[in-house]
Amino acid sequence: MRRVYLDHSATTPVDPEVAKLMMTYYTEKYGNPSSVHSFGRDAKAALENARESVAKLLGAQPTEITFTSGGTEADNLAIIGTAEAQSKKGKHIITSAVEHHAVLETCEFLEKNGYELTIVPVNEEGLIAVEDVEKAIRPDTILITIMHANNEVGTIQPIAEIGKLARDKGIVFHVDAVQSFGKIPIDVVAMNVDLMTVSSHKIYGPKGVGALYIRKGVRVIPRIYGGGQEKKRRSGTENTPGIIGFGKACEIAAQRMEEEAAREAKLRDRLLEGIMEKIDYVKLNGPQGEKRLPGILNVSIQFIEGEALLLSLDMMGIAASSGSACTSGSLDPSHVLLAMGLTHEIAHGSLRFSFGRQSTEEDVDYVLEQLPKIVERLRMMSPLYDQAKHSKCSQAKAQ
C-alpha cells in the first residue's frame, strides 16, 4: 500500500543533513555551552552560529533571539512576560478569534488573573481587518498578539499594517509565526514586530526547539529561572544538538524557500481542482492564491464527519488532519472554521492537507483516486446526503 504524508503543518521529518549534524553534538562535541573548557567552547560556538542562522531568516540580530523548548513556550514567554512587564501601564490585551491554542489559552489564563481580553473577529476567509484591531485599542492596551499565517486554513494576515498601528500607539506587538517561518519571507523590521515566535519542527528541524525574537529594547519578564542562560531570559542548559539542528534547518530553508513555495502551491492547486471536479458539496476554507500559505489546503466535505474521513484515509495510507495537531483528539469542531462563519455540521467535515518537500504529483493523484471512493462510501450511510441529492434533482426537474 502506498503511504502518503500530507500533514506537514503538524510536523515535518528531520532533514538528513540536520540529523547528521545533530548526531555530532550528541556523541562527539557534547560539551555544555556554559562550560569554560574546550568542549564547552566548541558547543557554545556552534550554538551561536545557529542563533545567527535563525536571526538571518527573520531579518533580526542574533542578540535578539532567545531559544526555547518550542513554539508554545515562546508564546507563553512573549504574552505572559509582556503582560507582567507592562502591568503598571495597563492590563488590556488584543488577540484574534483564529489564533493557535498556545496563544488563546495563554491569553485566557491572563484573563482569569486580572487582565482584560478583546478577541477581534475574522471574515469568511479567516482574514483580520486592521480597522477592527484599531477599534479594539484602548488607553490601557499593552499587547496585541496576532498570528502571521493560520495553521489550519493558511490565511496570511496583514502583519505589517497591524504592526505599524501598534508601533504608532506604543503597544507591544507579538506575532506567532510558527506556521509561516521558513515558508514565506519574513522581515521583522519591515513588519514592525516586537516579538515573534518560531519553531524548529515545522521546517525539518527537531522537535523540542523553538525561539522567540525579542526586539532590542523590548522588556519581557522571564518565565523560567535558574542559571541565567539565554541572557537570563530562559534559564536552563540549552538543548545544544536541537538548537544546532534548528540552525541548520534555517540555512536549508533560506536556500530552498522560493522553489519549495512554488512547487507546493502547484500541488495544492492540483489537489483542489481534482477534489472540486470529482466530489460534490465541497467548500474551500480560506482564501485562494497569494493570501494563503503555499502548502495548505483546507476543505469541508458536507454530510460526512471529518473523523470518519481521516480514519478511512489512514487505512489507505494517507495522512491528513482535520485541524491543529494539538487538538486532534477533540470532538469539537475547529474554532478557526467556526470563527469564519461555518456551521458546526460543515466544520465537522473539514480536512486539511499540508504539503512538504517529499510531496509529489503522484501523491496528489493517489489521494484523488482514493478520496472520492471514501466519500461515496461514507455518504451512502448519510440520510442528509440522500435528502440533498433528491432536493437537487427536484430543483433540476423544476427548471
Coordinates of C-alpha atoms in Angstrom, one line a residue:
M1 CA 0.0 0.0 0.0
R2 CA 1.2 3.5 -0.9
R3 CA 2.0 5.8 2.1
V4 CA 1.3 9.5 1.6
Y5 CA 2.1 12.1 4.2
L6 CA 0.2 15.3 3.8
D7 CA 0.3 16.6 7.3
H8 CA 3.4 18.8 7.2
S9 CA 1.6 21.6 9.1
A10 CA 1.5 19.2 12.1
T11 CA 5.2 18.3 11.8
T12 CA 7.9 17.6 9.3
P13 CA 10.5 14.9 9.1
V14 CA 14.0 15.9 10.2
D15 CA 16.2 16.7 7.2
P16 CA 19.0 14.2 6.8
E17 CA 21.6 17.0 6.9
V18 CA 20.1 18.2 10.1
A19 CA 20.1 14.8 11.7
K20 CA 23.7 14.1 10.7
L21 CA 24.9 17.4 12.2
M22 CA 23.0 16.9 15.4
M23 CA 24.5 13.5 15.9
T24 CA 27.9 15.0 16.1
Y25 CA 26.8 17.1 19.1
Y26 CA 25.2 14.2 20.8
T27 CA 28.2 11.9 20.6
E28 CA 31.4 13.9 19.9
K29 CA 31.0 17.6 20.7
Y30 CA 28.8 17.1 23.7
G31 CA 30.1 19.8 26.0
N32 CA 27.8 22.1 28.0
P33 CA 27.9 25.6 26.2
S34 CA 28.2 27.3 29.6
S35 CA 31.4 25.4 30.4
V36 CA 34.7 27.3 30.0
H37 CA 36.8 24.4 28.7
S38 CA 37.3 23.5 25.0
F39 CA 34.4 21.1 24.9
G40 CA 32.1 23.8 26.2
R41 CA 33.6 26.4 23.9
D42 CA 33.0 24.2 20.9
A43 CA 29.4 23.8 21.8
K44 CA 29.0 27.5 22.5
A45 CA 30.4 28.5 19.1
A46 CA 28.1 26.1 17.3
L47 CA 25.1 27.3 19.3
E48 CA 25.9 31.0 18.4
N49 CA 26.2 30.0 14.8
A50 CA 22.7 28.6 15.0
R51 CA 21.5 31.8 16.6
E52 CA 22.8 33.7 13.6
S53 CA 21.0 31.4 11.2
V54 CA 17.7 31.8 12.9
A55 CA 18.1 35.6 13.1
K56 CA 19.0 35.8 9.4
L57 CA 15.8 34.1 8.4
L58 CA 13.9 36.6 10.4
G59 CA 15.8 39.7 9.4
A60 CA 16.9 40.2 13.0
Q61 CA 20.1 40.5 15.0
P62 CA 21.5 37.4 16.7
T63 CA 21.3 39.1 20.2
E64 CA 17.5 39.4 19.7
I65 CA 17.0 35.6 19.5
T66 CA 16.1 33.6 22.7
F67 CA 16.0 29.8 22.3
T68 CA 13.1 27.9 24.0
S69 CA 11.7 24.4 24.1
G70 CA 9.3 25.2 21.2
G71 CA 6.6 27.5 19.9
T72 CA 4.3 27.0 22.9
E73 CA 6.9 28.1 25.4
A74 CA 7.9 31.0 23.2
D75 CA 4.2 32.2 23.0
N76 CA 3.9 31.9 26.8
L77 CA 7.1 33.9 27.4
A78 CA 6.1 36.6 24.9
I79 CA 2.5 37.0 26.2
I80 CA 2.8 36.5 29.9
G81 CA 6.3 38.0 30.0
T82 CA 5.0 41.2 28.3
A83 CA 1.9 41.3 30.5
E84 CA 4.0 41.2 33.6
A85 CA 6.4 43.8 32.3
Q86 CA 3.7 46.2 31.2
S87 CA 1.2 45.6 34.1
K88 CA 1.7 49.1 35.6
K89 CA 0.8 50.6 32.2
G90 CA -2.4 48.6 31.7
K91 CA -4.0 45.2 31.6
H92 CA -5.7 45.0 28.3
I93 CA -4.7 42.5 25.6
I94 CA -5.9 42.1 22.0
T95 CA -5.9 38.9 20.0
S96 CA -7.9 37.2 17.2
A97 CA -10.5 34.5 17.1
V98 CA -8.3 32.2 14.9
E99 CA -5.1 32.1 17.0
H100 CA -3.4 28.8 17.9
H101 CA -4.4 27.5 21.3
A102 CA -0.9 28.3 22.6
V103 CA -1.9 31.9 22.2
L104 CA -5.6 31.7 23.1
E105 CA -5.1 29.6 26.2
T106 CA -2.3 31.9 27.4
C107 CA -4.5 35.0 26.9
E108 CA -7.4 33.3 28.7
F109 CA -5.1 32.4 31.6
L110 CA -4.2 36.1 32.0
E111 CA -7.9 37.0 31.7
K112 CA -8.6 34.8 34.7
N113 CA -5.9 36.6 36.6
G114 CA -7.0 40.2 36.3
Y115 CA -6.3 41.1 32.7
E116 CA -8.9 42.1 30.1
L117 CA -9.1 40.4 26.7
T118 CA -10.6 41.6 23.4
I119 CA -10.9 39.0 20.6
V120 CA -11.2 40.5 17.2
P121 CA -13.3 38.6 14.6
V122 CA -12.3 37.5 11.1
N123 CA -14.1 37.4 7.8
E124 CA -15.2 34.3 5.8
E125 CA -11.6 33.9 4.5
G126 CA -10.2 34.0 8.1
L127 CA -8.7 37.4 7.5
I128 CA -8.5 40.1 10.2
A129 CA -9.4 43.7 9.4
V130 CA -6.8 46.2 10.6
E131 CA -9.8 48.5 11.3
D132 CA -11.2 46.0 13.8
V133 CA -7.8 45.9 15.6
E134 CA -7.7 49.7 15.7
K135 CA -11.2 49.9 17.2
A136 CA -10.3 47.4 19.9
I137 CA -7.4 49.6 21.1
R138 CA -7.9 51.3 24.5
P139 CA -5.7 53.6 26.6
D140 CA -4.7 50.6 28.7
T141 CA -3.9 48.2 25.9
I142 CA -0.4 46.8 26.5
L143 CA -0.2 43.9 23.9
I144 CA -1.5 42.9 20.5
T145 CA -0.9 39.3 19.6
I146 CA -1.8 38.2 16.1
M147 CA -0.6 35.1 14.1
H148 CA 1.2 35.6 10.8
A149 CA -0.5 32.7 9.0
N150 CA -3.1 30.4 10.2
N151 CA -2.1 26.8 10.8
E152 CA -5.5 25.3 9.7
V153 CA -6.5 27.3 6.6
G154 CA -3.3 29.1 5.7
T155 CA -4.7 32.7 5.7
I156 CA -1.8 35.2 5.8
Q157 CA -2.7 38.3 8.0
P158 CA -1.8 41.9 7.3
I159 CA 1.0 41.9 9.9
A160 CA 3.0 44.9 8.7
E161 CA -0.1 47.1 8.8
I162 CA -1.2 45.9 12.3
G163 CA 2.4 46.3 13.4
K164 CA 2.6 49.9 12.3
L165 CA -0.7 50.6 14.1
A166 CA 0.8 49.1 17.3
R167 CA 4.1 50.9 16.9
D168 CA 2.3 54.3 16.4
K169 CA 0.3 53.6 19.6
G170 CA 3.2 52.5 21.6
I171 CA 1.8 48.9 22.1
V172 CA 3.9 45.8 22.2
F173 CA 3.2 43.6 19.1
H174 CA 3.7 39.8 19.2
V175 CA 3.3 37.6 16.2
D176 CA 3.1 33.8 16.3
A177 CA 4.9 32.8 13.0
V178 CA 5.3 29.1 13.8
Q179 CA 3.4 28.1 10.6
S180 CA 4.9 30.7 8.2
F181 CA 8.5 30.7 9.3
G182 CA 10.8 29.3 6.7
K183 CA 7.9 29.0 4.2
I184 CA 7.4 32.6 3.1
P185 CA 9.7 35.7 3.5
I186 CA 9.8 37.4 7.0
D187 CA 11.4 40.7 7.9
V188 CA 10.6 41.6 11.5
V189 CA 11.9 45.2 11.0
A190 CA 9.7 45.9 7.9
M191 CA 6.8 44.1 9.6
N192 CA 7.0 46.3 12.7
V193 CA 7.2 43.3 15.0
D194 CA 8.4 43.5 18.6
L195 CA 8.1 39.7 19.5
M196 CA 7.9 36.8 17.1
T197 CA 7.5 33.1 17.9
V198 CA 9.1 30.4 15.6
S199 CA 9.6 26.6 15.8
S200 CA 12.0 24.1 14.5
H201 CA 9.9 21.0 13.8
K202 CA 7.8 22.8 11.2
I203 CA 10.8 23.4 9.0
Y204 CA 12.5 19.9 9.0
G205 CA 14.4 20.5 12.3
P206 CA 14.0 18.6 15.5
K207 CA 11.0 18.7 17.9
G208 CA 11.5 20.4 21.3
V209 CA 13.2 23.5 20.0
G210 CA 11.8 27.0 19.3
A211 CA 12.8 30.6 19.5
L212 CA 11.4 34.0 20.5
Y213 CA 12.6 37.1 18.7
I214 CA 12.7 40.0 21.2
R215 CA 13.3 43.3 19.6
K216 CA 16.1 45.2 21.2
G217 CA 14.7 47.4 24.0
V218 CA 11.5 45.4 24.5
R219 CA 11.2 44.1 28.1
V220 CA 9.9 40.6 28.8
I221 CA 9.8 39.1 32.3
P222 CA 11.3 35.5 32.3
R223 CA 9.1 32.5 32.9
I224 CA 11.9 30.1 33.9
Y225 CA 14.5 30.9 36.5
G226 CA 17.8 29.2 37.2
G227 CA 21.4 29.6 35.9
G228 CA 20.7 32.6 33.7
Q229 CA 21.2 31.1 30.3
E230 CA 19.9 32.9 27.2
K231 CA 20.8 36.3 28.7
K232 CA 18.6 35.4 31.7
R233 CA 15.5 35.3 29.6
R234 CA 15.2 31.5 29.6
S235 CA 17.3 29.7 32.2
G236 CA 18.3 26.0 31.8
T237 CA 21.1 24.2 29.9
E238 CA 20.4 24.7 26.3
N239 CA 19.3 21.8 24.1
T240 CA 22.5 22.2 22.1
P241 CA 22.1 19.4 19.5
G242 CA 18.5 20.5 18.9
I243 CA 19.4 24.2 18.6
I244 CA 22.2 23.4 16.2
G245 CA 19.8 21.3 14.2
F246 CA 17.3 24.2 14.2
G247 CA 20.0 26.5 12.8
K248 CA 20.9 24.1 10.0
A249 CA 17.2 23.7 9.2
C250 CA 17.0 27.5 8.9
E251 CA 20.0 27.6 6.5
I252 CA 18.4 25.0 4.3
A253 CA 15.0 26.8 4.4
A254 CA 16.6 30.0 3.3
Q255 CA 18.2 28.3 0.3
R256 CA 15.0 26.4 -0.8
M257 CA 12.1 28.6 0.3
E258 CA 11.2 30.2 -3.1
E259 CA 11.5 27.0 -5.0
E260 CA 9.6 24.9 -2.5
A261 CA 6.8 27.5 -2.1
A262 CA 6.1 27.4 -5.9
R263 CA 6.2 23.6 -6.0
E264 CA 3.9 23.2 -3.0
A265 CA 1.4 25.8 -4.3
K266 CA 1.2 23.9 -7.6
L267 CA 0.5 20.6 -5.8
R268 CA -2.1 22.3 -3.5
D269 CA -3.9 23.7 -6.5
R270 CA -3.8 20.4 -8.4
L271 CA -5.4 18.7 -5.4
L272 CA -8.1 21.4 -5.0
E273 CA -9.1 21.2 -8.7
G274 CA -9.3 17.4 -8.6
I275 CA -11.4 17.4 -5.4
M276 CA -13.8 20.0 -6.8
E277 CA -14.1 18.1 -10.1
K278 CA -14.7 14.6 -8.5
I279 CA -16.7 15.4 -5.4
D280 CA -19.9 17.5 -5.0
Y281 CA -20.9 19.5 -1.9
V282 CA -17.3 20.6 -1.2
K283 CA -16.3 24.0 0.2
L284 CA -12.9 25.6 0.1
N285 CA -12.0 27.1 3.5
G286 CA -9.8 30.2 3.5
P287 CA -8.6 32.3 0.6
Q288 CA -7.1 31.3 -2.7
G289 CA -3.8 32.4 -4.3
E290 CA -1.2 34.5 -2.5
K291 CA -3.3 35.3 0.5
R292 CA -2.8 31.6 1.6
L293 CA 0.3 29.7 2.6
P294 CA 1.5 27.7 -0.4
G295 CA 1.4 24.3 1.3
I296 CA -2.0 24.3 3.0
L297 CA -5.4 23.2 1.6
N298 CA -8.5 23.0 3.8
V299 CA -11.8 21.8 2.5
S300 CA -15.1 20.9 4.1
I301 CA -16.9 17.8 2.6
Q302 CA -20.5 18.0 3.6
F303 CA -22.6 15.2 5.0
I304 CA -19.6 13.3 6.5
E305 CA -17.8 13.5 9.8
G306 CA -14.2 14.6 9.4
E307 CA -13.0 11.9 11.8
A308 CA -14.5 9.2 9.6
L309 CA -12.7 10.7 6.6
L310 CA -9.4 10.8 8.4
L311 CA -9.7 7.2 9.6
S312 CA -10.6 6.0 6.2
L313 CA -7.8 7.9 4.5
D314 CA -5.4 6.5 7.1
M315 CA -6.5 2.9 6.2
M316 CA -5.4 3.7 2.7
G317 CA -2.0 5.0 3.8
I318 CA -2.9 8.7 3.6
A319 CA -2.1 11.1 6.5
A320 CA -4.1 14.3 6.7
S321 CA -5.7 16.2 9.6
S322 CA -8.9 18.0 10.5
G323 CA -7.2 21.0 12.0
S324 CA -4.4 21.6 14.5
A325 CA -2.5 18.6 15.7
C326 CA -2.6 20.0 19.2
T327 CA -6.4 19.4 19.3
S328 CA -6.8 16.4 17.1
G329 CA -8.2 14.4 19.9
S330 CA -11.0 16.8 20.5
L331 CA -14.5 16.1 19.1
D332 CA -15.3 19.8 19.0
P333 CA -15.3 21.4 15.5
S334 CA -12.4 23.8 14.6
H335 CA -12.7 27.1 16.4
V336 CA -11.0 28.6 13.3
L337 CA -13.7 27.4 11.0
L338 CA -16.5 28.4 13.4
A339 CA -14.9 31.9 13.6
M340 CA -15.0 32.1 9.8
G341 CA -18.8 31.6 9.9
L342 CA -19.1 27.8 9.1
T343 CA -21.9 25.9 10.8
H344 CA -20.9 23.1 13.2
E345 CA -22.1 20.5 10.7
I346 CA -19.9 21.8 7.8
A347 CA -16.9 22.5 10.1
H348 CA -17.1 18.9 11.3
G349 CA -16.4 17.6 7.8
S350 CA -13.2 19.6 7.3
L351 CA -9.9 18.2 6.0
R352 CA -6.5 19.8 6.0
F353 CA -3.9 18.6 3.5
S354 CA -0.4 20.2 4.0
F355 CA 2.4 19.6 1.6
G356 CA 6.2 19.3 2.1
R357 CA 9.5 18.6 0.4
Q358 CA 8.8 14.9 -0.3
S359 CA 5.2 15.6 -1.6
T360 CA 4.7 14.6 -5.3
E361 CA 2.2 14.8 -8.1
E362 CA 1.8 11.0 -7.7
D363 CA 0.8 11.6 -4.0
V364 CA -1.9 14.0 -5.1
D365 CA -3.1 11.6 -7.8
Y366 CA -3.3 8.8 -5.2
V367 CA -5.4 11.0 -2.9
L368 CA -7.7 11.9 -5.8
E369 CA -8.0 8.2 -6.6
Q370 CA -8.9 7.2 -3.0
L371 CA -10.8 10.2 -1.6
P372 CA -13.8 10.1 -3.9
K373 CA -14.4 6.4 -3.2
I374 CA -14.2 7.0 0.5
V375 CA -16.6 9.9 0.3
E376 CA -19.1 7.9 -1.8
R377 CA -18.9 5.0 0.7
L378 CA -19.5 7.2 3.8
R379 CA -22.2 9.2 2.1
M380 CA -24.2 6.0 1.4
M381 CA -24.8 5.9 5.1
S382 CA -25.8 9.6 5.4
P383 CA -29.6 10.3 5.2
L384 CA -28.7 14.1 4.9
Y385 CA -26.8 13.5 1.7
D386 CA -29.7 11.4 0.3
Q387 CA -32.1 14.3 1.1
A388 CA -29.8 16.9 -0.5
K389 CA -29.4 14.7 -3.6
H390 CA -33.1 14.3 -4.0
S391 CA -33.6 18.0 -3.5
K392 CA -31.0 18.9 -6.1
C393 CA -32.7 16.5 -8.6
S394 CA -36.2 18.1 -7.9
Q395 CA -34.8 21.6 -8.5
A396 CA -33.2 20.5 -11.7
K397 CA -36.5 19.0 -13.0
A398 CA -38.4 22.1 -12.0
Q399 CA -36.0 24.3 -14.1

